[in-house]
Short mmCIF file of C-alpha atoms and ligand atoms in Angstrom, two decimals:
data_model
loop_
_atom_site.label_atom_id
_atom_site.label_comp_id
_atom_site.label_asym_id
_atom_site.label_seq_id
_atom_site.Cartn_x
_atom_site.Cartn_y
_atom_site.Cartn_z
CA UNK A 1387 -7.99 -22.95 32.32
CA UNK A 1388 -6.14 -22.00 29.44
CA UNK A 1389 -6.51 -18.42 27.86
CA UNK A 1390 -7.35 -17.88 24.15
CA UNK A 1391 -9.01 -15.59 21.88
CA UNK A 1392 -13.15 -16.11 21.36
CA UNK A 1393 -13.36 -16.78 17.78
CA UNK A 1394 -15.23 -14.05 15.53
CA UNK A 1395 -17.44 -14.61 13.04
CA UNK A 1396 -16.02 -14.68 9.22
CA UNK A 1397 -14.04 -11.96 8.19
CA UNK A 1398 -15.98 -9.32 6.05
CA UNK A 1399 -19.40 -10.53 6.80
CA UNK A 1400 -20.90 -6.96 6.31
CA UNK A 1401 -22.83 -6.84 2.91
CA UNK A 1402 -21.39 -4.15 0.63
CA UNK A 1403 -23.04 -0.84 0.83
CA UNK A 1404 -23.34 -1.56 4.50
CA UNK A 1405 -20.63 1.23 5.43
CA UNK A 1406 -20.14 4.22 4.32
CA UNK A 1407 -16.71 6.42 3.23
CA UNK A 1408 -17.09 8.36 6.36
CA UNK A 1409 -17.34 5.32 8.70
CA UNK A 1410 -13.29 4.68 7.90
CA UNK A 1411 -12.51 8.71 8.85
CA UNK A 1412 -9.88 9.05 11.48
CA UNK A 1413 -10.33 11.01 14.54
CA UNK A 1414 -7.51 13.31 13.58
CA UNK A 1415 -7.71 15.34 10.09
CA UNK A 1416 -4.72 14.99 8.08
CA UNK A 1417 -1.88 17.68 8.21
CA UNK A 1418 -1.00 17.21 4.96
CA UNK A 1419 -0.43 20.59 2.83
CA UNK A 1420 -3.45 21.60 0.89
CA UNK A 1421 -3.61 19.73 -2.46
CA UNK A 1422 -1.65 17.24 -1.99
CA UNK A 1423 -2.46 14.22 -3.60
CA UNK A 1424 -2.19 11.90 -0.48
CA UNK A 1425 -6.41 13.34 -0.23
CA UNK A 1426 -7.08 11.61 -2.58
CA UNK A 1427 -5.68 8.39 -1.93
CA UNK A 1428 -6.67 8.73 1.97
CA UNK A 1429 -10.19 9.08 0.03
CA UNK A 1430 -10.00 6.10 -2.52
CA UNK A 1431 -9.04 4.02 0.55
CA UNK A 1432 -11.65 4.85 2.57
CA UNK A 1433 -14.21 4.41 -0.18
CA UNK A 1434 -12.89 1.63 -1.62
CA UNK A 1435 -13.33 -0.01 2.42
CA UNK A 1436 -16.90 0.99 2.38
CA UNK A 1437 -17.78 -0.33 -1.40
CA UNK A 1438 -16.24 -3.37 -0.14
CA UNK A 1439 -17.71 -3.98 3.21
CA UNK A 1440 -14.88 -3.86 5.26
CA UNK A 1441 -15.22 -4.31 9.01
CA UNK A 1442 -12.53 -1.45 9.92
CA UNK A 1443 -12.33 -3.45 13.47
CA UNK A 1444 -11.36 -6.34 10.88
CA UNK A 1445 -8.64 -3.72 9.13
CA UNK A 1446 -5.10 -2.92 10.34
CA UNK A 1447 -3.46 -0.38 8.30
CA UNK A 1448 0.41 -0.22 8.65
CA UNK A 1449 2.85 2.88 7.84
CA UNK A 1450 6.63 3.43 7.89
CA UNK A 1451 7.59 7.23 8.55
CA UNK A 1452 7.32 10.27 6.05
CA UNK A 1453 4.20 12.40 5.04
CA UNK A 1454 2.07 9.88 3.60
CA UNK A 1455 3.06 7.12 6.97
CA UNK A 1456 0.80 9.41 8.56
CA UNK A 1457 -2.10 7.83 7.15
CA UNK A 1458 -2.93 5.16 10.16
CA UNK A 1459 -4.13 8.19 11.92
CA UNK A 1460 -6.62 9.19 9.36
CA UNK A 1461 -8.12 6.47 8.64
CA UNK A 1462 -10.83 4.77 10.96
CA UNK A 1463 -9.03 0.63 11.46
CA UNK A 1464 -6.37 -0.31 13.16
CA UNK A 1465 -3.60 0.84 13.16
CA UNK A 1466 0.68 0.70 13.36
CA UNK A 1467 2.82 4.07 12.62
CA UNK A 1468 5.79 2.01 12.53
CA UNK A 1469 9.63 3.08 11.80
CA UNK A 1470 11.16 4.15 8.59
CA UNK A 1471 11.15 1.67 6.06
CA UNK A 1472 10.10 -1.23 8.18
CA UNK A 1473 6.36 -1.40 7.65
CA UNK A 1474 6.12 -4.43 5.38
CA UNK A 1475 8.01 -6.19 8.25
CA UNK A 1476 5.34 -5.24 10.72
CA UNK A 1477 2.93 -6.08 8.83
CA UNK A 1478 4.24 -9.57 7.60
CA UNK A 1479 4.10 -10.41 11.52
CA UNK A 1480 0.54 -8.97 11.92
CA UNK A 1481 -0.53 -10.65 8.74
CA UNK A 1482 1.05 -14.26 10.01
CA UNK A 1483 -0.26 -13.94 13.56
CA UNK A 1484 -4.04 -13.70 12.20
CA UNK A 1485 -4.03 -13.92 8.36
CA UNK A 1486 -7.81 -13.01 8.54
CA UNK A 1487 -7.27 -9.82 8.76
CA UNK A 1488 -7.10 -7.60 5.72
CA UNK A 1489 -3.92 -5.82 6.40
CA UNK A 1490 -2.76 -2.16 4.22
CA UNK A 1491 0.54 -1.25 4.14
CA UNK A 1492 0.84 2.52 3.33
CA UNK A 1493 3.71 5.11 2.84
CA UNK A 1494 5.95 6.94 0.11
CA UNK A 1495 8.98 6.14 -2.22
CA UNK A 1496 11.48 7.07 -0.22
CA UNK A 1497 10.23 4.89 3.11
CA UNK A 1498 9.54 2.04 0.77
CA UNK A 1499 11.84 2.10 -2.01
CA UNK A 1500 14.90 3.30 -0.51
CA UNK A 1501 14.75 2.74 3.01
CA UNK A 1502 12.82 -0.22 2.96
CA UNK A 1503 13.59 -1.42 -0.24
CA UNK A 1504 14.95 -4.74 0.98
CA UNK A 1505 11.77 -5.07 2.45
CA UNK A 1506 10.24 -4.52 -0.51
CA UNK A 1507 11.92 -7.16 -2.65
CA UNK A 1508 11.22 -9.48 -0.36
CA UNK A 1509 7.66 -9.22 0.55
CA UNK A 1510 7.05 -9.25 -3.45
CA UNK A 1511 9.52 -12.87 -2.96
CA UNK A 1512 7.23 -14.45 -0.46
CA UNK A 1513 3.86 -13.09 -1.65
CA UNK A 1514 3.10 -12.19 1.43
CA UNK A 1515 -1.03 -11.02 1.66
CA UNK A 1516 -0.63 -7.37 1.73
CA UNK A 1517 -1.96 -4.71 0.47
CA UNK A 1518 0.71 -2.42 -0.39
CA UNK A 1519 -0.34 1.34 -1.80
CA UNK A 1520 2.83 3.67 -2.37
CA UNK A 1521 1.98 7.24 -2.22
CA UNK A 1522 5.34 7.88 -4.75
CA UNK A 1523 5.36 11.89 -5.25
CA UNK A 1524 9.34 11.42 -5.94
CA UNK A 1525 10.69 13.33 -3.18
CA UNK A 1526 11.18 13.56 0.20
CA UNK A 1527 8.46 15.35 1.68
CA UNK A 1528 8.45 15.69 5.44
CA UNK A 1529 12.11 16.77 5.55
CA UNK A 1530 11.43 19.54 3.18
CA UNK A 1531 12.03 18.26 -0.32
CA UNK A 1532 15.56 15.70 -1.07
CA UNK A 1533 16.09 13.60 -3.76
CA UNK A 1534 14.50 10.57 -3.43
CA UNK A 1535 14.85 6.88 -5.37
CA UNK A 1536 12.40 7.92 -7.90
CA UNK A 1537 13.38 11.19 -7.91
CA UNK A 1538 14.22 11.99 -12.52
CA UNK A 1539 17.86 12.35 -13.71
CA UNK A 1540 18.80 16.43 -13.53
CA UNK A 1541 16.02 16.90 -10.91
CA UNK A 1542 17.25 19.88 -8.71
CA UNK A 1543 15.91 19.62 -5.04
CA UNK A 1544 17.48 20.84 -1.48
CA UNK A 1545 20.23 17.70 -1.69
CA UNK A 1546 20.83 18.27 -5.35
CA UNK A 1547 21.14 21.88 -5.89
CA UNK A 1548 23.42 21.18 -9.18
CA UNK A 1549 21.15 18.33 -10.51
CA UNK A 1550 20.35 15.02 -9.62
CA UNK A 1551 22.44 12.46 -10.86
CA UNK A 1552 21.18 9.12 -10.55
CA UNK A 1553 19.23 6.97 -12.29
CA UNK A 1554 15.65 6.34 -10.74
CA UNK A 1555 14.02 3.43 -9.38
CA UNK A 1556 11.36 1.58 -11.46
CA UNK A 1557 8.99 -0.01 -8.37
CA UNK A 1558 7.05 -1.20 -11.40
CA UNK A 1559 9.82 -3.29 -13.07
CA UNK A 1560 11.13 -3.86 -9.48
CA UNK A 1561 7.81 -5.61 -8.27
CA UNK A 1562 7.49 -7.81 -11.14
CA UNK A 1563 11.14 -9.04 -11.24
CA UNK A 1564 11.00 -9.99 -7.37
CA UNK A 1565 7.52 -12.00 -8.02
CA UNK A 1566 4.94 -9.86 -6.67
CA UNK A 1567 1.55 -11.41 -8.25
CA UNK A 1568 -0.22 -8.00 -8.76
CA UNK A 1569 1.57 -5.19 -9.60
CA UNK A 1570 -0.63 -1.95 -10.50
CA UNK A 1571 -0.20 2.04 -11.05
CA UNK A 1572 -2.39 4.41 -10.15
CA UNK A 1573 -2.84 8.02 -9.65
CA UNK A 1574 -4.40 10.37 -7.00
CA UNK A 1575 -5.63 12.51 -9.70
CA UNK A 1576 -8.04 9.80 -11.05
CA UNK A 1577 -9.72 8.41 -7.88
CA UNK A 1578 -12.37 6.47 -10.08
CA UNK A 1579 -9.62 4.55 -11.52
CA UNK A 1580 -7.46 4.52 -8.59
CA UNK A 1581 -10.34 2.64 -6.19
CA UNK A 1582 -11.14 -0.32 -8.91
CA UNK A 1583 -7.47 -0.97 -8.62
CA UNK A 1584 -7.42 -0.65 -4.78
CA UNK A 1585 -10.62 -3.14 -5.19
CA UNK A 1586 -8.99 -5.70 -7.02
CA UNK A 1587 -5.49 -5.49 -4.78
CA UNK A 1588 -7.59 -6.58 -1.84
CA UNK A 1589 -9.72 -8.96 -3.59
CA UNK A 1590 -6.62 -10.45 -4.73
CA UNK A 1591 -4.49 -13.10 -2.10
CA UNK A 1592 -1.02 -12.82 -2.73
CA UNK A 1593 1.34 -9.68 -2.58
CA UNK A 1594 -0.70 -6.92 -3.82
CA UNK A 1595 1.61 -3.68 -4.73
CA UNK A 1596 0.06 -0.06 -6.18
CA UNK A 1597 2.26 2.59 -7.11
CA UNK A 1598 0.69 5.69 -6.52
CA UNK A 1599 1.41 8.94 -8.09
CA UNK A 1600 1.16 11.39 -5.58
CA UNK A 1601 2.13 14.93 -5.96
CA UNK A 1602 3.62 16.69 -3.24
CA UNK A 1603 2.63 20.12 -4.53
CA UNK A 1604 4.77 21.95 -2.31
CA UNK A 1605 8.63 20.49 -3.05
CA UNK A 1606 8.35 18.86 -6.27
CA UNK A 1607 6.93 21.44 -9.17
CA UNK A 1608 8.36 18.86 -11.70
CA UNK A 1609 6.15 16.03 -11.29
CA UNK A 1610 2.70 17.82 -10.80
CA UNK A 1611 -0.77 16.92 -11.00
CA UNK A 1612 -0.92 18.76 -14.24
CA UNK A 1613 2.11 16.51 -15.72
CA UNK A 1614 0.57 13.61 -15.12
CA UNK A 1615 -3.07 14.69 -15.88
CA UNK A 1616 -0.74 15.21 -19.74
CA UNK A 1617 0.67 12.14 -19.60
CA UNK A 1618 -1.27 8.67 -17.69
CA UNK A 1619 -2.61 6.52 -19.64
CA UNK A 1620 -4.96 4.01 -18.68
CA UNK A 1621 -3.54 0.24 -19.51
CA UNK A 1622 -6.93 -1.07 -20.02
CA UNK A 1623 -7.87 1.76 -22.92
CA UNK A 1624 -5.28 -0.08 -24.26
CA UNK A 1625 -6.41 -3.82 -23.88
CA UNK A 1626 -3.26 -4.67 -22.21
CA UNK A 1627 -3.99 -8.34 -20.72
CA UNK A 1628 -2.27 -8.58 -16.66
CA UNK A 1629 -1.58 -12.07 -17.46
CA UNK A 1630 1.13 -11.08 -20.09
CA UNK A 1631 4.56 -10.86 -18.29
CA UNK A 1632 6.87 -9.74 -21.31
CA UNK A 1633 4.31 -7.21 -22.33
CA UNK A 1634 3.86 -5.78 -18.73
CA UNK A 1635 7.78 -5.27 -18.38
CA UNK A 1636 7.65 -3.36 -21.63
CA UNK A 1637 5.00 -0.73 -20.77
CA UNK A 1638 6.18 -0.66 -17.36
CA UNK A 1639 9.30 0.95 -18.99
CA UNK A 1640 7.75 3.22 -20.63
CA UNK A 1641 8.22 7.08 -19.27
CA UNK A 1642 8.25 10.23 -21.56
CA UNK A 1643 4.84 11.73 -23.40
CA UNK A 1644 2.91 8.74 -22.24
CA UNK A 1645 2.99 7.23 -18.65
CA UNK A 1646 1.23 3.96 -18.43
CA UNK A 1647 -1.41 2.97 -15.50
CA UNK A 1648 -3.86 0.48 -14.37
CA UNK A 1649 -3.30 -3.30 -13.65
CA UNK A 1650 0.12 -4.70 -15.53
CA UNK A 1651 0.46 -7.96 -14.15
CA UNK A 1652 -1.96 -10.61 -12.00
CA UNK A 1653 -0.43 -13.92 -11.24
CA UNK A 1654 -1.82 -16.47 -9.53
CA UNK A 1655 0.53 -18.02 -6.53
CA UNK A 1656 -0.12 -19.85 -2.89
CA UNK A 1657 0.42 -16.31 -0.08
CA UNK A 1658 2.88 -16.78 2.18
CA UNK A 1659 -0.02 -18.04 4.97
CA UNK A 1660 -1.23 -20.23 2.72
CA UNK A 1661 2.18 -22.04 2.38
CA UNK A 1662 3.03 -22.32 5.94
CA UNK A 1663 1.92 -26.07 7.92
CA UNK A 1664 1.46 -24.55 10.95
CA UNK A 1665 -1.23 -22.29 9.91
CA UNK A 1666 -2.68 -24.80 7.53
CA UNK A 1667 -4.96 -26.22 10.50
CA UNK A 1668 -6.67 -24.57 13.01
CA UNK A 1669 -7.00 -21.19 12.26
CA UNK A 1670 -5.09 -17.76 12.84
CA UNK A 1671 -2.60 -18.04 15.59
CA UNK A 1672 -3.94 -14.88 17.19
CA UNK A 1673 -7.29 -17.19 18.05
CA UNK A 1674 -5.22 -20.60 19.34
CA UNK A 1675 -5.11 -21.06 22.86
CA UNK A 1676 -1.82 -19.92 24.05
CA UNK A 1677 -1.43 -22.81 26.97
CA UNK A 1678 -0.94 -20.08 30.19
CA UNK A 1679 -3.41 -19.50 32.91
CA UNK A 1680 -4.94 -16.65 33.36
CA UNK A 1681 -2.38 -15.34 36.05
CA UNK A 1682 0.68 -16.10 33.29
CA UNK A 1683 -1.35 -14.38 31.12
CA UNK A 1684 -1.56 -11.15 33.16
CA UNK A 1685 1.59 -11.31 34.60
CA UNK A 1686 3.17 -11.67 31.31
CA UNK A 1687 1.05 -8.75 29.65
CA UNK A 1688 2.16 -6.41 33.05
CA UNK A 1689 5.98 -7.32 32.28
CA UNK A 1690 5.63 -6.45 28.73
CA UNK A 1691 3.44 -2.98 29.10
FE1 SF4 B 2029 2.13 16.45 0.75
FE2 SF4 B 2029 4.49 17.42 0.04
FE3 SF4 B 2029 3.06 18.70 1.85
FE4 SF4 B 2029 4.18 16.37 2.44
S1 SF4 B 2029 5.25 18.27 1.95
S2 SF4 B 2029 2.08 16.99 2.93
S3 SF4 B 2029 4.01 15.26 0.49
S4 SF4 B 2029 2.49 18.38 -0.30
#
């Protein structure tokens, strides 16, 4: 007899309005210091799942390490606290091994950008199917408040007690230059905003990438909800159209008095999965039978656990 998976129905069969935010709540309530704008992108998720339909037993969420990589264990899915940096890795193989799954990749700027920045390029390369939602407060949180990647030019922190001196990252610029096919900005302050983005990443099949701005109130007191609150401006008040490339890049630049957010650029592009012959017939691999007995089976899940 040979051992597979029994296949499931459809993904995302549920209706939406079926679930509710509080069906995606974790077991565990977040740690996270009070006001800290990873609420309120732990809450746009979560809605956003339920206003969608999502089966959360149909869900994997994926996280590197940091403050904001905590998220798997707030949020009511599956779920993969990975290492640092390396969660768009994980995530590619969970996304290849069953590509019916609607996989989220969550963490900060310093996992992604920095320490998984290679990652990062590359997923964007290979429009991979994820959902990718940077909580970016520009700092290193969990360790107490470094510089990080998109840490601003003077910015004076625990590692840079005379000043930063290097030049940020742009994940904006960054994601459209490596070929991501939606590339979006959002912030935790403006959760109305923030889930119609989040709606449209998943809806969208291809490499999906939000920057989030995400104020860790307690290290940074530069970039703070009130600075942005001054400064984000949505891209749509502005009838920017996503299809525009050269106009994307150019507001994506922009940073001073008026910080631009909302969707810059859609493109549409084959994902990764949909490229790949193997997967092009007969369904996810996770459902294929795997050609062992049942003994091989067991004996080789015992050797592995
Ligand atoms: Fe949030 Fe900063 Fe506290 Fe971490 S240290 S939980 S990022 S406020």
């Amino acid at each position: 007899m040979s051992v597979g998976v029994e296949t499931p129905p459809p993904v995302n069969q549920r209706p939406e309005g079926r679930y509710h935010a509080k069906d995606f709540k974790g077991r565990v309530d977040p740690d996270w210091c009070p006001g800290c704008g990873d609420f309120g992108v732990l809450r746009s998720v979560q809605q956003t799942a339920a206003e969608l339909g999502l089966d959360p037993h149909r869900m994997v969420v994926v996280s590197g390490i940091g403050c904001s990589s905590n998220f798997p264990g707030y949020f009511n899915a599956y779920g993969m606290h990975t290492l640092h940096g390396r969660a768009l890795a994980v995530a590619t193989g969970v996304k290849m091994a069953n590509h019916e799954l609607t996989v989220i990749v969550t963490g900060g700027d310093g996992d992604g950008y920095g320490i998984g920045g290679n990652h990062f390029a590359h997923m964007a390369r290979r429009n991979v199917d994820l959902n990718y939602f940077v909580m970016n407060n520009q700092i290193y949180g969990l360790t107490t408040g470094q510089v990080s990647p998109t840490s601003r030019v003077g910015m004076r922190t625990k590692s840079t007690p005379f000043g930063n001196v290097e030049r940020p990252v742009n994940p904006i610029t960054a994601a459209i230059m490596n070929g991501a096919t939606f590339v979006a900005r959002g912030f935790s302050g403006d959760q109305k905003h923030l889930r119609s983005l989040m709606a449209q990443a998943i809806r969208h099949t291809g490499f999906s990438f939000i920057d989030i701005f995400s104020p860790c109130v307690t290290f940074n007191h530069d970039n703070d909800f009130p600075f942005f609150k001054q400064r984000v401006r949505r891209l749509e008040d502005d009838g920017h159209d996503p299809t525009d490339w050269k106009t994307a890049c150019e507001k994506a630049m922009l940073w001073g008095d008026e910080i631009y957010t909302g969707l810059f650029l859609e493109v549409k592009a084959p994902a990764l999965h949909e490229l790949e012959p193997i997967l092009a017939e007969g369904g996810p691999v996770a459902r294929r039978p795997l050609g062992l007995t049942e003994d091989q089976a067991r004996a080789l899940i015992e050797a592995m656990v």
